Coordinates of C-alpha atoms in Angstrom, one line a residue:
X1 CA 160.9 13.9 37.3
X2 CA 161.2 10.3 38.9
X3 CA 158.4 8.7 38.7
X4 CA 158.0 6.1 42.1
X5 CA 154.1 5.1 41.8
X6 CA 151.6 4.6 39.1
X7 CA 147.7 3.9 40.0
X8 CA 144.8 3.3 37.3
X9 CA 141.7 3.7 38.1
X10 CA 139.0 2.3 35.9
X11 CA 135.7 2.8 37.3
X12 CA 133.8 6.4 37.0
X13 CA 132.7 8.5 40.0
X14 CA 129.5 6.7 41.0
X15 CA 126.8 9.7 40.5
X16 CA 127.7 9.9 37.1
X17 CA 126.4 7.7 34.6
X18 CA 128.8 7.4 32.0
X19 CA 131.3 5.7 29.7
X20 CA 134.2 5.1 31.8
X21 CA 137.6 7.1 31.9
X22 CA 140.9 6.1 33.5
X23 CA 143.2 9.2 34.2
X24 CA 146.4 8.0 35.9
X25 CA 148.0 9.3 39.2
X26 CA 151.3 9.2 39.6
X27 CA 154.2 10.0 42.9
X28 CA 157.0 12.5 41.6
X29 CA 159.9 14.4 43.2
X30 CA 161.5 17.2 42.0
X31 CA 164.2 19.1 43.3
X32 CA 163.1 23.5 44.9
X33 CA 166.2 25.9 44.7
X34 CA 163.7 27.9 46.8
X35 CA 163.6 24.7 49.8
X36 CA 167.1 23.8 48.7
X37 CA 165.6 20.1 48.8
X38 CA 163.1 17.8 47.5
X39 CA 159.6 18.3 47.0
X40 CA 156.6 15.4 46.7
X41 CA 154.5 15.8 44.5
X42 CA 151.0 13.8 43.3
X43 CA 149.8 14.4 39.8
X44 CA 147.2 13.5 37.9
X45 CA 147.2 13.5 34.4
X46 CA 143.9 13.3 32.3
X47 CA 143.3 10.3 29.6
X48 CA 143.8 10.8 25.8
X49 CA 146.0 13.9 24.0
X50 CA 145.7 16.9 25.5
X51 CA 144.5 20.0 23.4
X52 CA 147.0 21.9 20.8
X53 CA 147.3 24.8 23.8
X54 CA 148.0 21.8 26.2
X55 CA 145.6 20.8 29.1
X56 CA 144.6 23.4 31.7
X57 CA 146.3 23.2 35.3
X58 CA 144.9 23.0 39.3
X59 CA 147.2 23.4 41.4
X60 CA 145.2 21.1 44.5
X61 CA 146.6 21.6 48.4
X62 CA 146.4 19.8 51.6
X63 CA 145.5 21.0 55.3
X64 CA 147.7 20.8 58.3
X65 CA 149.8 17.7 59.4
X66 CA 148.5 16.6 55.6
X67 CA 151.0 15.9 52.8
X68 CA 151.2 15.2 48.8
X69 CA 148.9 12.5 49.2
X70 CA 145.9 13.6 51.4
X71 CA 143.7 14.3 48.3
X72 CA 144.5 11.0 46.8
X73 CA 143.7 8.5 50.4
X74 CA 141.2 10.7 51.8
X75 CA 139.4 13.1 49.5
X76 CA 138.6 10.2 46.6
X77 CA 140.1 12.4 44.3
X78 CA 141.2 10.4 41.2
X79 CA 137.9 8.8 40.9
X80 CA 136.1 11.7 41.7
X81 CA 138.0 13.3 38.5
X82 CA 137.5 10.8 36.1
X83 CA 133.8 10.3 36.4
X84 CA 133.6 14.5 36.1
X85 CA 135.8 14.6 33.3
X86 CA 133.8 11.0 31.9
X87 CA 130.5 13.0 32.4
X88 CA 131.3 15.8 31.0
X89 CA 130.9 17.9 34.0
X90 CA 134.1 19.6 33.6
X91 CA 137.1 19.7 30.8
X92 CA 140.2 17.3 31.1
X93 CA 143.0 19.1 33.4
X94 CA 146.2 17.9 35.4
X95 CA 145.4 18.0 38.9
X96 CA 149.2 18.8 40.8
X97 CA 149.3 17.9 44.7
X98 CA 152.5 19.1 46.4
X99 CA 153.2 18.0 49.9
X100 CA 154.2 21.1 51.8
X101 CA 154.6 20.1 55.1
X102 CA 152.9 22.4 58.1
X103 CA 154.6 25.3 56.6
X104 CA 151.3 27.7 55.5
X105 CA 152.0 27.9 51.7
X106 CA 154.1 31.1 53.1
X107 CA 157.8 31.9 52.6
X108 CA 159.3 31.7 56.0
X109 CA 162.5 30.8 55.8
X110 CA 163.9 34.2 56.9
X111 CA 162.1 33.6 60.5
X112 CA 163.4 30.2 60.8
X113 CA 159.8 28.5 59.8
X114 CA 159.3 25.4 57.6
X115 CA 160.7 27.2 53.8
X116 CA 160.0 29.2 51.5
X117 CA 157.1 26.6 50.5
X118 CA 155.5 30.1 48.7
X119 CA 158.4 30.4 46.1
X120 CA 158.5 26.7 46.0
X121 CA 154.8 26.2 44.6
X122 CA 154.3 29.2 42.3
X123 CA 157.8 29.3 41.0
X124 CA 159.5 26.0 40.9
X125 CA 156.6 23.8 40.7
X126 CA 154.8 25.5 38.2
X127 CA 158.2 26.1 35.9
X128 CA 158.8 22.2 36.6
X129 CA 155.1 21.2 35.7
X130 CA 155.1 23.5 32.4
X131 CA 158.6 22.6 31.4
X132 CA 158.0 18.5 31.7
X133 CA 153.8 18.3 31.1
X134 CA 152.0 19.6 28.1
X135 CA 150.2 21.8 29.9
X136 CA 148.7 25.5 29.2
X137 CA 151.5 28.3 30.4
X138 CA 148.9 31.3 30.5
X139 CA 146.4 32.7 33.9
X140 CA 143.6 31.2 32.3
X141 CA 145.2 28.0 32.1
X142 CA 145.6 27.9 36.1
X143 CA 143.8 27.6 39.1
X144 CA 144.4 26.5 42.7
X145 CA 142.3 25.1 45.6
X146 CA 142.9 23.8 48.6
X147 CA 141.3 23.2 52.0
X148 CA 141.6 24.3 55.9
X149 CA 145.2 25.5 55.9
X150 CA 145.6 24.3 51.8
X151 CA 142.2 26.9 51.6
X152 CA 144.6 29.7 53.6
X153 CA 147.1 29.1 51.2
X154 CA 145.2 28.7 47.5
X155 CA 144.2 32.1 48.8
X156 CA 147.2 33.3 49.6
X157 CA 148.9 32.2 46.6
X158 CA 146.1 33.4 44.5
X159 CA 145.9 37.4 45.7
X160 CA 149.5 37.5 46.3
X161 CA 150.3 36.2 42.6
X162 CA 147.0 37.4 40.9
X163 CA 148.7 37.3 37.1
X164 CA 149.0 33.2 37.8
X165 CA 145.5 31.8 38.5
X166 CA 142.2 33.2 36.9
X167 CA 140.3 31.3 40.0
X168 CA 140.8 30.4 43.2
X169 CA 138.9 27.8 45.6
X170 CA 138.9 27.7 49.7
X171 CA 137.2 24.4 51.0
X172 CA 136.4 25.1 54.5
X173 CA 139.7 27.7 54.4
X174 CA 141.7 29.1 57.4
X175 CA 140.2 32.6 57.1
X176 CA 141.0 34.9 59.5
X177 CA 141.0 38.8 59.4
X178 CA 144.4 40.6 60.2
X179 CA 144.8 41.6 64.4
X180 CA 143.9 45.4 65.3
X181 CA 146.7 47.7 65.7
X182 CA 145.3 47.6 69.3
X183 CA 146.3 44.1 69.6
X184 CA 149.8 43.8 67.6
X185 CA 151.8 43.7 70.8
X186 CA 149.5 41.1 72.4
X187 CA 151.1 37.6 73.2
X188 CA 150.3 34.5 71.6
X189 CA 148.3 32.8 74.7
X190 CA 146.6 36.8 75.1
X191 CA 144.9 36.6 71.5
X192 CA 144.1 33.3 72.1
X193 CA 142.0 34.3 75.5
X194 CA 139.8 37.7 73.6
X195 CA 139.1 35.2 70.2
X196 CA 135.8 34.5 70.8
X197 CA 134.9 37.9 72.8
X198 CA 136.4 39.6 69.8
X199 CA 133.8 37.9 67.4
X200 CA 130.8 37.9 69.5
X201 CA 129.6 41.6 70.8
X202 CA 126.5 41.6 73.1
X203 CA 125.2 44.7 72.8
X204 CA 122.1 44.0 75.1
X205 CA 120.2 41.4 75.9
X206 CA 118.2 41.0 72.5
X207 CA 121.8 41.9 70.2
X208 CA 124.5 40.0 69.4
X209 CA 126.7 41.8 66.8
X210 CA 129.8 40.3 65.1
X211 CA 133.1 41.8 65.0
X212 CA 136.9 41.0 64.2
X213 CA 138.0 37.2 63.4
X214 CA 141.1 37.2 65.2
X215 CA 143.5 34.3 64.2
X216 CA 143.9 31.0 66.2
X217 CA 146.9 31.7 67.3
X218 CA 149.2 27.7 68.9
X219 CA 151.6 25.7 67.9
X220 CA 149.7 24.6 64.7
X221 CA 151.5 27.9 62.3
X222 CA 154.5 26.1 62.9
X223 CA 156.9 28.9 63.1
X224 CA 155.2 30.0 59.4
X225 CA 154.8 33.6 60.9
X226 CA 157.5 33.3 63.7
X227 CA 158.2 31.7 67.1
X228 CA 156.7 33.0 69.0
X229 CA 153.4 34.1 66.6
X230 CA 154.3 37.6 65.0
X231 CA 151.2 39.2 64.2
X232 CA 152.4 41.5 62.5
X233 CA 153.9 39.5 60.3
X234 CA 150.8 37.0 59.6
X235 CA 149.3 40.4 59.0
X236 CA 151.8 41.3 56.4
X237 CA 151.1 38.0 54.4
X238 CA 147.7 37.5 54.9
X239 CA 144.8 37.3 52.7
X240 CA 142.7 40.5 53.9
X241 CA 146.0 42.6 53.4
X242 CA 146.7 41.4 49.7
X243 CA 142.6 42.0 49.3
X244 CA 142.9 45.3 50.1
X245 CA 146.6 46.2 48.4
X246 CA 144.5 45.4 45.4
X247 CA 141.4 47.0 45.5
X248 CA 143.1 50.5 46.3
X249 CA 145.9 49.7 43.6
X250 CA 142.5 48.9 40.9
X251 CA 144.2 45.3 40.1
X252 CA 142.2 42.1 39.3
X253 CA 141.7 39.4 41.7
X254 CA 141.5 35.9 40.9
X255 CA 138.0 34.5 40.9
X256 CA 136.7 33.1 44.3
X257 CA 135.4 30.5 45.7
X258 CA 134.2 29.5 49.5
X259 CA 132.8 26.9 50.5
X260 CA 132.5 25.8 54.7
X261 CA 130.5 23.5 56.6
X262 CA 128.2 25.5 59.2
X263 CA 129.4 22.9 62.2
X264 CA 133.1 23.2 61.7
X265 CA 134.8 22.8 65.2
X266 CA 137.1 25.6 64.6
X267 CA 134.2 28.0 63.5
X268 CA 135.9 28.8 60.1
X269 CA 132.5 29.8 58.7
X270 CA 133.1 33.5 60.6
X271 CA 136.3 33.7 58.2
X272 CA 134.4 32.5 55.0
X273 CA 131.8 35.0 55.6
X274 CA 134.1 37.6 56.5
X275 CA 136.2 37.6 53.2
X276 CA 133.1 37.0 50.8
X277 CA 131.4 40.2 52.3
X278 CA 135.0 41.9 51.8
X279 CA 135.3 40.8 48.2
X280 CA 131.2 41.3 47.5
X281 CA 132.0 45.1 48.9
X282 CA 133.8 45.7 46.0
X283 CA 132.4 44.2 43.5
X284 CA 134.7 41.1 43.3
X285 CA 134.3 37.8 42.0
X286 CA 133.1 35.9 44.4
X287 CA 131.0 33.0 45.6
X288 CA 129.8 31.7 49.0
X289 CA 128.8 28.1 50.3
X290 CA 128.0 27.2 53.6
X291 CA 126.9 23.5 53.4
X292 CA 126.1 21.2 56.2
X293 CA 128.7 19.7 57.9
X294 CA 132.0 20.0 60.2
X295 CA 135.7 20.1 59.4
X296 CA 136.2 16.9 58.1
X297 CA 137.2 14.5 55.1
X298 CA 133.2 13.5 54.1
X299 CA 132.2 17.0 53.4
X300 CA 135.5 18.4 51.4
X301 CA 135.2 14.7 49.1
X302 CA 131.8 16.1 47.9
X303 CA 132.3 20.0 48.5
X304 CA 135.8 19.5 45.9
X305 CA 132.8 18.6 43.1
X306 CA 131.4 22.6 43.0
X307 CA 135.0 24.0 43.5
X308 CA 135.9 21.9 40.4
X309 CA 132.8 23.3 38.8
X310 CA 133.8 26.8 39.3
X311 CA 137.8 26.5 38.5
X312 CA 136.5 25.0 35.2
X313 CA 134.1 27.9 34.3
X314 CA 137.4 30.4 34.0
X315 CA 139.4 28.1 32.2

């Protein structure tokens, strides 16, 4: 690990009232067989020794067009930690922040996309973290978050690698359910037209019923589930598939955590609501937030206080 950057921060989160504490962040790079190049990481590493098991981990991940150090220059995130940690809100932990590019948290390297960004993260990263940190190896030791496309991929991470992370967190996450059958062989620009007619049914004048959240399909996936958009692929990888592999193969989920702001401009809330009422159906682990506000970088630097709440619960 090189270390490039080393920040100190002194002061505790302002709602607390309470001694102060000074974990440090720090800019690494490590080299990913799975990218077959450098990734950029942000860590954050608690004050003091860590416990004879080693401190717990959460892995933390950014949105689309962000990078390793969104959480740190826009989500408050160091200070936010060490008045928590100060107050004794939640336990000390080491807070990892790869920068991923627009690549969906998704291997995609065999359709030409960004990398194989999932093997990257849940292999290579973790191996480096545990080899090179004194940090807990085991599920209970682990969780990941992350929000808009970072809350698409916690998720995806979490389901698909369910024996890694005993929680997951989704901060205003992009949820969507998989395209019908009926639909597979619609283009890009096609699913992009029925979106909202999909979601909104109007039965009669007095009705309006709900139905499926179809994907925003554009340029924005990156070439994550092909070029052009392959639904049947995002279908293959995404989080309502791996919900329902395990429920009908009996295997634990990790626990879940959603949280969305009821005026997001991309209406994410249908997605949120969607997947807690999926996991809820089956008696999953799961918990719901809808909070005021729209998809932006003053709700998710107070919304990231519950989430790290509820990670710290299954520690």
């Amino acid at each position: 690990m090189r270390l490039h950057h080393l920040a100190l921060s002194a002061l505790a989160f302002a709602c607390f009232a309470s001694p102060a504490f000074a974990g440090t962040l720090a800019d690494a790079t490590f080299h990913s067989n799975a990218l077959n190049a450098d990734l950029l990481v942000n860590i954050y590493r608690p004050d003091g020794e860590p416990p004879e098991n080693g401190w717990p981990v959460l892995y933390l991940l950014h949105g689309h067009d962000g990078d390793q150090n969104s959480w740190r220059d826009l989500g408050n995130i160091e200070k936010t930690l060490d008045g928590m940690i100060a107050a004794g809100t939640i336990r000390p932990l080491v807070v990892v922040m790869p920068g991923v590019k627009n690549s969906w948290y998704v291997n995609s390297a065999a359709v030409d996309g960004p990398g194989d960004y999932e093997t990257a993260i849940t292999g290579d990263l973790r191996v480096h973290v545990e080899k090179t940190l004194p940090v807990r190896k085991d599920r209970q030791g682990r969780a990941i978050a992350g929000l808009s496309m970072g809350g698409f991929g916690a998720l995806h991470l979490a389901y698909a690698h369910e024996d890694l992370y005993a929680a997951v967190a989704s901060l205003s996450g992009a949820i969507w359910q998989n395209v019908p059958a009926s639909d597979l062989d619609k283009t890009p620009a096609e699913l992009k037209l029925i979106q909202d007619s999909a979601f909104f049914h109007r039965v009669d004048r007095a009705t309006i019923t709900s139905g499926i959240v179809l994907p925003s399909t554009g340029d924005h996936f990156s070439g994550a589930f092909g070029t052009p958009f392959d639904a049947r692929l995002f279908n293959e990888k995404n989080v309502f598939t791996l919900v329902a592999q395990h429920i009908a193969e009996s295997q634990d989920l990790p626990a879940t955590y959603l949280t969305v702001g009821d005026d997001d401009g991309f209406y994410l809330w249908r997605g949120a609501v969607a997947l807690h009422e999926t996991l809820q159906a089956d008696n999953r682990k799961s918990e719901l937030r809808i909070t005021d506000g729209d998809h932006v970088w003053s709700l998710w630097r107070v919304s990231i206080i519950d989430a790290l709440k509820f990670v710290d619960d299954y520690f």
